[in-house]
Structures are given as structure tokens and as C-alpha cells.
Coordinates of C-alpha atoms and ligand atoms in Angstrom, one line a residue:
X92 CA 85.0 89.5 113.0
X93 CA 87.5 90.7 115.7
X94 CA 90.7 88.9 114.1
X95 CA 89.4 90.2 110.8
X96 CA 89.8 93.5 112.0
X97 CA 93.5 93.0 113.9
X98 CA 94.6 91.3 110.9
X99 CA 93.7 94.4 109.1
X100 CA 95.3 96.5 111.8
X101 CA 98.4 94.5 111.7
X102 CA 98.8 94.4 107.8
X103 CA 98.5 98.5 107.8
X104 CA 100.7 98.6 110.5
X105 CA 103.6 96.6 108.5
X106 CA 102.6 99.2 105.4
X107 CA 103.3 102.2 108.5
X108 CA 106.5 100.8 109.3
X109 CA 107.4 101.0 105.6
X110 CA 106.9 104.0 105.2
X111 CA 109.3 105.0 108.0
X112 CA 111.6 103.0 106.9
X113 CA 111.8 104.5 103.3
X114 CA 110.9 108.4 104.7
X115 CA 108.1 108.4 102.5
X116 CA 106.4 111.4 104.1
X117 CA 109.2 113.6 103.2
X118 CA 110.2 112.6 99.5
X119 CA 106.1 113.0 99.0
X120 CA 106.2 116.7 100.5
X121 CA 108.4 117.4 97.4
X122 CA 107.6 117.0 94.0
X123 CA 107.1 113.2 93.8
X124 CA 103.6 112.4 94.6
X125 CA 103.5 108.5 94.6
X126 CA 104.9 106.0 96.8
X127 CA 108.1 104.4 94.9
X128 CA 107.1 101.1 95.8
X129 CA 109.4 99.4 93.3
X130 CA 112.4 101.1 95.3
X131 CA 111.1 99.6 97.8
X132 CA 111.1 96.0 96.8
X133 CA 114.3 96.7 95.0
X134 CA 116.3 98.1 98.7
X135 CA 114.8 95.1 100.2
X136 CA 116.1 92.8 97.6
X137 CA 113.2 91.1 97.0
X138 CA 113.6 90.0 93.0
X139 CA 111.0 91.5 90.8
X140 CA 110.2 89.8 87.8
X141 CA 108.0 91.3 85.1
X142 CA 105.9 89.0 82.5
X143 CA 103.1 88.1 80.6
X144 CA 100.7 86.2 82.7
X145 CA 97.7 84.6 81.6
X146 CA 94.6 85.5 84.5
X147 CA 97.0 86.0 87.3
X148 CA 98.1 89.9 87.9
X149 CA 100.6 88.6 90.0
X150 CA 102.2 86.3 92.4
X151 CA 104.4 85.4 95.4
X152 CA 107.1 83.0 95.1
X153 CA 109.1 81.3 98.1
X154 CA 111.2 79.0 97.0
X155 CA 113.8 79.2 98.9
X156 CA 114.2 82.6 98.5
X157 CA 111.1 84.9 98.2
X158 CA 110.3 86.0 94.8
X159 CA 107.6 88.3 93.0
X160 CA 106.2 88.2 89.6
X161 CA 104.0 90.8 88.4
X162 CA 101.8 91.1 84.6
X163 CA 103.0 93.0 81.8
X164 CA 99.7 93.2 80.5
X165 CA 98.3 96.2 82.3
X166 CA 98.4 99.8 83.1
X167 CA 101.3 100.9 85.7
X168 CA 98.6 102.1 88.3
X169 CA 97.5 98.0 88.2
X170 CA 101.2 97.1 88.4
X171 CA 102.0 99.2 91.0
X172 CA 99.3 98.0 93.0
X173 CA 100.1 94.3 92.6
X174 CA 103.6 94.7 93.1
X175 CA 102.4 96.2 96.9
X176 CA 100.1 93.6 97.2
X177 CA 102.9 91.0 96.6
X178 CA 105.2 93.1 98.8
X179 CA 102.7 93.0 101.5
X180 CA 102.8 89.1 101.0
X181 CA 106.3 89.0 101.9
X182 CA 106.4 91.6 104.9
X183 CA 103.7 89.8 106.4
X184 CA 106.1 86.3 105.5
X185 CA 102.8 84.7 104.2
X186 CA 103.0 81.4 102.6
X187 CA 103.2 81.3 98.0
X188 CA 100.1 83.1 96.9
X189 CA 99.0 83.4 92.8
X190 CA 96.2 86.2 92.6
X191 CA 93.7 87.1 90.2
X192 CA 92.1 89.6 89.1
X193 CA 89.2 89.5 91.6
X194 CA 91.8 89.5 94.5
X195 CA 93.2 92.4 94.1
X196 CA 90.4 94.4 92.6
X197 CA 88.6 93.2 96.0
X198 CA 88.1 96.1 98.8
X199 CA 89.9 95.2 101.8
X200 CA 87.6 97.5 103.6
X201 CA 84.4 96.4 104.9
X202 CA 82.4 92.8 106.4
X203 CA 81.9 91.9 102.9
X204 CA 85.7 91.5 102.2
X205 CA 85.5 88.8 105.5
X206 CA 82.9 86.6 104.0
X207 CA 85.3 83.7 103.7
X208 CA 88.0 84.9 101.7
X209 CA 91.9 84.0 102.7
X210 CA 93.0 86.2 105.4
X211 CA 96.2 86.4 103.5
X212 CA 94.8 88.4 100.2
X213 CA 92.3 90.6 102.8
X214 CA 96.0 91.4 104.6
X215 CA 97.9 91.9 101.7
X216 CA 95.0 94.2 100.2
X217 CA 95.2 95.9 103.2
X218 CA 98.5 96.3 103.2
X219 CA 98.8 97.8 99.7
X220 CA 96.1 100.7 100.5
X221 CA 97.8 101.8 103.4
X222 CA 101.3 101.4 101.0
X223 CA 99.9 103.4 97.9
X224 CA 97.1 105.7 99.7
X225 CA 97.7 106.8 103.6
X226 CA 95.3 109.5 104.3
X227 CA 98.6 111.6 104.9
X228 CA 99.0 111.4 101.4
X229 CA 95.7 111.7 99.8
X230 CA 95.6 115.2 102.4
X231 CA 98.7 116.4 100.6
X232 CA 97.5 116.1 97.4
X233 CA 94.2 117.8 98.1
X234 CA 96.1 120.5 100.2
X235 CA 98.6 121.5 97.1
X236 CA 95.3 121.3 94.6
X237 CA 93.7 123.6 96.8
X238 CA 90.3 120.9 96.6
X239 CA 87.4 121.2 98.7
X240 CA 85.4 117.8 100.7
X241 CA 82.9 118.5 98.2
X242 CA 85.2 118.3 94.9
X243 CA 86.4 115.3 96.9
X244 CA 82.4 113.1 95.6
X245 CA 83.3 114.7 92.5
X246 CA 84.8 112.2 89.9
X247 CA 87.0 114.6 87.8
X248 CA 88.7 115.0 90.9
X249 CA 89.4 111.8 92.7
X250 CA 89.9 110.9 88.7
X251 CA 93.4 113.4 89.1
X252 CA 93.9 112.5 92.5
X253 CA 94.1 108.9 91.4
X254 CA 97.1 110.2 88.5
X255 CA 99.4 111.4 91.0
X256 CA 98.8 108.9 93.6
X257 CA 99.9 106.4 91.0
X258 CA 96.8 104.5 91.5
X259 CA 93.9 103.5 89.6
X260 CA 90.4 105.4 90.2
X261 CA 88.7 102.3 92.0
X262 CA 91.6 102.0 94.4
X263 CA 91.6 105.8 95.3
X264 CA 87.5 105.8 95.7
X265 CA 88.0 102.7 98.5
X266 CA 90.8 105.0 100.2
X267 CA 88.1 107.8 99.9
X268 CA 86.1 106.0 101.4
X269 CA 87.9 103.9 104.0
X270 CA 89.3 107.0 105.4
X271 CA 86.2 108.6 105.8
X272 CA 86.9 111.3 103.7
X273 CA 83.7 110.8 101.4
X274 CA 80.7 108.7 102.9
X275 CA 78.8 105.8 100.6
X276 CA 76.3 107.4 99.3
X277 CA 79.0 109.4 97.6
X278 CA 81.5 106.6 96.9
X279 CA 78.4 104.6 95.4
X280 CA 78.0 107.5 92.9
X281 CA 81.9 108.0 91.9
X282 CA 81.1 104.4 91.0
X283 CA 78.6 104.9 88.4
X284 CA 81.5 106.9 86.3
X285 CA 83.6 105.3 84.5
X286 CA 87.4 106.4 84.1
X287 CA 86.1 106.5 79.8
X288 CA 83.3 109.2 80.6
X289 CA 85.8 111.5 82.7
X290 CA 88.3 111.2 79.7
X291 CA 86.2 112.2 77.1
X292 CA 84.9 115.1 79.0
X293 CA 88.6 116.2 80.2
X294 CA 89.7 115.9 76.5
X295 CA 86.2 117.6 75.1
X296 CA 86.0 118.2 71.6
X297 CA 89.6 116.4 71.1
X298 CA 89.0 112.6 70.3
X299 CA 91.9 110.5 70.8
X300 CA 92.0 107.1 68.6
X301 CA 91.0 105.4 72.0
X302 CA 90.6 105.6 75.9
X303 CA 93.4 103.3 77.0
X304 CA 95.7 106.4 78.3
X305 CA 95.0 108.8 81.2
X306 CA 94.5 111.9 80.6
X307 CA 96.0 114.7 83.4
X308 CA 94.6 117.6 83.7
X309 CA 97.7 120.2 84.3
X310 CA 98.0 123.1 86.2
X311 CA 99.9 125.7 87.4
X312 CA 99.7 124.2 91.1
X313 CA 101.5 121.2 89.7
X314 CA 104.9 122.9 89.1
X315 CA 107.5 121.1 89.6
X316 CA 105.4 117.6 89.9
X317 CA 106.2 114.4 89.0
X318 CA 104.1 113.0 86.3
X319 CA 104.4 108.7 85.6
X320 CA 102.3 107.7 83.5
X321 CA 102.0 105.2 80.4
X322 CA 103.4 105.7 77.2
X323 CA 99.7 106.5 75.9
X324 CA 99.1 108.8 77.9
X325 CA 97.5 112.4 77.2
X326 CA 98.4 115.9 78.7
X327 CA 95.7 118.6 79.4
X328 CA 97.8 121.8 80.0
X329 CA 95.0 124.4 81.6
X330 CA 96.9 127.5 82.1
X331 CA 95.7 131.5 82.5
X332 CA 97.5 133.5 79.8
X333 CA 97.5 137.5 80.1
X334 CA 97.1 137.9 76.5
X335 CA 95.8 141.0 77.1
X336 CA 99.6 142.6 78.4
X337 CA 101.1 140.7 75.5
X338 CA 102.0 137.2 76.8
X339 CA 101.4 134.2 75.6
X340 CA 102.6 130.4 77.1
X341 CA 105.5 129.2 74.7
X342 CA 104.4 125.1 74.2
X343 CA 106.9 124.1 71.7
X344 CA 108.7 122.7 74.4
X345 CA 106.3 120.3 75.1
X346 CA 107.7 118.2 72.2
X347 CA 111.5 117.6 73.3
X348 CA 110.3 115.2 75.7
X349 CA 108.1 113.6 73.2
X350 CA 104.9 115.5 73.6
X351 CA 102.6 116.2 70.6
X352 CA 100.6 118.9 70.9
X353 CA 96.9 117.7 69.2
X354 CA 94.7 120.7 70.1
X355 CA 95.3 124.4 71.0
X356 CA 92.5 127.0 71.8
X357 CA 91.9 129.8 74.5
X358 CA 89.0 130.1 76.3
X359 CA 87.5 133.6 78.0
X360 CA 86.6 132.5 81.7
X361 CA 84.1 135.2 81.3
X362 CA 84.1 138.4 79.4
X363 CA 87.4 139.0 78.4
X364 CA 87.7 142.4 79.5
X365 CA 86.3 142.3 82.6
X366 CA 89.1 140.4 84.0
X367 CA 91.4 142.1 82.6
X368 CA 92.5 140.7 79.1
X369 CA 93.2 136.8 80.7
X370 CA 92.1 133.8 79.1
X371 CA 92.4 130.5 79.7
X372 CA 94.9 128.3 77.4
X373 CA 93.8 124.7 76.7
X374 CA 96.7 122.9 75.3
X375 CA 96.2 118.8 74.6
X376 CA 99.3 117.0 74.1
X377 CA 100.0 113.3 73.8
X378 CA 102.9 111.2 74.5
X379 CA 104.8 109.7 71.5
X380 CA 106.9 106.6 72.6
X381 CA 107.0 107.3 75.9
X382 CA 107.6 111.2 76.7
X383 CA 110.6 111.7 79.4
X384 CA 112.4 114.6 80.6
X385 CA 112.1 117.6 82.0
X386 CA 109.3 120.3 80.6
X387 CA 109.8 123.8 81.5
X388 CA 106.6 126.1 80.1
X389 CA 107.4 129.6 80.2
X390 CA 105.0 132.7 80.3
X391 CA 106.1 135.3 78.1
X392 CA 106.2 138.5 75.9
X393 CA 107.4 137.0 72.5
X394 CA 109.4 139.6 71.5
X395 CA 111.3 140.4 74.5
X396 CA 113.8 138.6 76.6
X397 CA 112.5 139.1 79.8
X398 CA 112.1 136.7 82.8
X399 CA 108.8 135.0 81.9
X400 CA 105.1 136.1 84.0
X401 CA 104.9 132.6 85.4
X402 CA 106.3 129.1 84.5
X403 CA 105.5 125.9 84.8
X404 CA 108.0 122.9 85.2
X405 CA 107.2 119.1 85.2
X406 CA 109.1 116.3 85.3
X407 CA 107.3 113.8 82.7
X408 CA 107.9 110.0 82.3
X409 CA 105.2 108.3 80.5
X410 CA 107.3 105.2 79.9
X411 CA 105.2 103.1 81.8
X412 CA 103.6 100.5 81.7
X413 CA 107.0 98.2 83.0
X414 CA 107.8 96.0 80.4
X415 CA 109.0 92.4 80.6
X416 CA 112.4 91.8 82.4
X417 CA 113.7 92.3 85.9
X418 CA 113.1 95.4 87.8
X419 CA 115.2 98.2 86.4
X420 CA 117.1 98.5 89.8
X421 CA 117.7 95.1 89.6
X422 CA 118.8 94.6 86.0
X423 CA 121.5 97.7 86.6
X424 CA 122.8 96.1 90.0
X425 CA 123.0 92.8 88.0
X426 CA 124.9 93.9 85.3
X427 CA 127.4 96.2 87.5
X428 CA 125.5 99.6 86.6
X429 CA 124.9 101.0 89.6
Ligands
LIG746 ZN1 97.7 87.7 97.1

């Protein structure tokens, strides 16, 4: 059990120097909440090469020259999680590894993970969750959200924690978890939820054609954040609006970077007097395509040209997941872009 445990050790440790190596911890104190993991690879020139792969969610090549191939078929949270398992692979200069589903979907956490399973995938799981989800970033998030430990066993929360760590819910329960932050009992009940039940209740009465895209919930304490999504993804803009002075959020911006608007409506947070004419806006919008650009939501009186109250900016790509091909990076230094 003791090597299981410096193996561990050493695979996070690889994912620390990382980290250092690529600054992480100061381009995720700005406005881009994930680990760019596909930089990453791509500044270490290890060839990433996207496809359609039947059972496998990814591999590790090394012949001659270390290689990665990672599935077209899923959501980008899945991808990028592969692609940092496969990158652990090769940082830890493991031998050729093909890896289902139940590999990576595996917590690298706990004696369980140790019951004879190759220390290689226990080290490159490791060594994705210490990539994708470092404590020190899981605390940001929950610093700029203003969330409380207790919101922290709630699974709305982790749910939008999971968005803008660029992972998937399961992964961002086991960091929970691993790091202490939440205990078992309430990891084993952020289980029972699915990612479907939280959907439908974020989007609530909206119902989208199906479940397949996340669904963000948007607030003002995510100006200026990134968003990456997938191209079916859906936008839940929850804003206050002092309707009462006159103002009123101007959406129609929302579709110049390809965002529908599906469902409009204000809500009173209580009485609507009491708090001074406010209500709460609750705007649904849904990518078409693949929205990209930048949004810029402005609170204001519609008649008059005046600095808005309050705005909102995000920058959007729901382009995602990556499609079949080389690495973007890659493609462009191929072909003499860059
Ligand atoms: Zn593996």
C-alpha cells in the first residue's frame, strides 16, 4: 500500500511541476478558469490526434516518438480529461497504454483504486486530477462565487463548479472529495444526482429537445469569465434588474455570438416593493452552431445614452466538443500559421 501511495505522490507531483512550468496559477486568477491542457501538450510537442474510437477514450502511443490519440465521440470535459490522462502517461514516460472507459472514469483516490489495477492508469489518473482540479483552483472558483462548505454537498453547485473547471461532475465530486473539502457521506449523496436532474431544474419550465448540453448558470460574478463549452450547450443568464428606476438588461446581444434566446421572464425575489422595485431577470439562451465571441450585457435606461447600471461581459466559445484532426495548435504550426 505504501508504493501505491508514493506513486500517487509522484504522479501529482509531475502534474505540480506542470503547473509551474505553464504559470497556471496566474492565467487562472484572471478570467480563464480551466487548465489549458491542450496548450500544454501542444508547447510540449507532443502530437495530438483526435478521432473516432470504438471503446477506447483514448490512448498513448510511443513509437518512436510519443504520440496521443483522444475520441471524438464525447463531451469536451471527457476529452479534456483523457487528453491529461494521456499527458500524464507521457510525463511519467510510461510504456503504450489504450484506456477505456472504466480507466479513466476510475477514482484514483482511495484502497479500492489499488486492488490490482496497473499502477500506470492509478498514476496517470492521479495525474490528471491534480492537472484539471488542484484545490488551489477549486478555492478560486468558490472564492469568486462567493459559495459556502455547505453549498459545496450541494449538487447545483459542484454541478457549476464542474463548468468552469472544464471537467465533468464525477471528476469534480472525487476532487471534492479527495481534498477534503466535502466528506463521504456527502460525496455519496452528490452521487445519487445525476447531471439530467440538475439540468432540468436549472432550465425549469424551459424544455430543451434533450439533455446532452450543459447548462451554466450566469451571473454577474462571472464578468469577464471564460465560458468553453459544447456546441449544445445552454446559457442561464440570472441577473437583478432595477426595473423599478427604469432599467432593464439589453439581451439582444446575446445573438451575435450565436446565442438564441428560448425563454425570457422576471421573477420578484420577494415583494417587489419591498426591495425596492428589483427583480430578478431569467434569460435562457442556447448555442446555435457553436456560439463564439465576446458578449457584453449592458444594464440600462432604454431611452437614454447613459453609461449602463452594471454589465456583464463573457467571453463564450461553445465550439467544443474537438472535432476530428490534429490539435488546432498543431494543424496552424503545420501548415505555417502561426
Ligand atoms: Zn491510461
Amino acid at each position: 500500500m505504501a508504493d501505491v501511495r508514493t506513486s500517487i505522490l509522484r504522479a501529482a507531483q509531475a502534474a505540480d511541476r506542470l503547473h509551474k512550468e505553464f504559470d497556471t496559477k496566474t492565467y487562472t486568477d484572471g478570467d480563464e478558469g480551466r487548465v489549458n491542457v491542450f496548450d500544454m501538450m501542444a508547447k510540449r510537442d507532443l502530437p495530438v490526434m483526435f478521432r473516432p474510437l470504438d471503446k477506447l477514450l483514448g490512448a498513448y502511443l510511443k513509437e518512436g516518438s510519443p504520440g496521443v490519440i483522444i475520441t471524438t465521440q464525447r463531451q469536451l470535459p471527457v476529452q479534456r480529461f483523457t487528453a491529461a490522462h494521456e499527458l500524464g502517461h507521457a510525463v511519467l514516460d510510461h510504456t503504450p497504454s489504450l484506456d477505456p472507459e472504466d480507466i479513466l472514469m476510475r477514482s484514483p483516490f482511495g484502497a479500492r483504486a489499488a486492488g490490482g489495477y496497473d499502477m500506470q492508469e492509478i498514476q496517470a489518473n492521479a495525474f490528471a486530477s491534480q492537472l484539471l482540479l488542484p484545490t488551489w483552483l477549486l478555492a478560486k472558483h468558490v472564492r469568486r462565487q462567493g459559495w459556502t462548505p455547505e453549498n459545496l454537498t450541494e449538487p447545483d453547485t459542484v454541478y457549476q463548479l464542474s463548468l468552469r473547471l472544464g471537467a465533468s461532475y464525477s471528476a469534480t465530486c472525487h476532487a471534492l472529495l479527495s481534498s477534503r473539502v466535502i466528506k463521504k457521506p456527502a460525496y455519496d449523496k452528490l452521487g445519487d444526482e445525476t447531471p439530467r436532474d440538475i439540468k432540468k431544474r436549472l432550465l425549469d419550465p424551459y424544455k430543451p429537445e434533450n439533455y446532452r448540453g450543459d447548462v451554466w448558470l450566469i451571473t454577474e460574478r462571472d464578468d469577464g469569465l471564460l465560458l468553453e463549452g459544447s456546441r449544445s450547450d445552454l446559457v442561464v443568464i440570472n441577473v437583478l434588474e432595477h426595473s423599478g428606476s427604469g432599467y432593464l438588461w439589453r439581451i439582444e446581444d446575446l445573438a451575435e455570438v450565436g446565442l438564441a434566446v428560448v425563454s425570457d421572464g422576471r421573477t420578484d425575489p420577494h415583494d417587489k416593493e419591498a426591495i425596492g422595485g428589483m427583480v430578478f431577470r431569467n434569460v435562457v439562451a442556447k448555442s446555435e452552431k457553436g456560439a463564439i465571441g465576446h458578449v457584453n450585457l449592458r444594464e440600462v435606461r432604454p431611452w437614454m445614452a447613459a453609461d449602463p447600471l452594471h454589465s456583464l461581459n463573457l467571453e463564450v466559445d461553445f465550439t467544443g466538443p474537438v472535432r476530428e484532426g490534429l490539435l488546432q495548435a498543431q494543424r496552424e504550426a503545420l501548415l505555417g500559421v502561426a
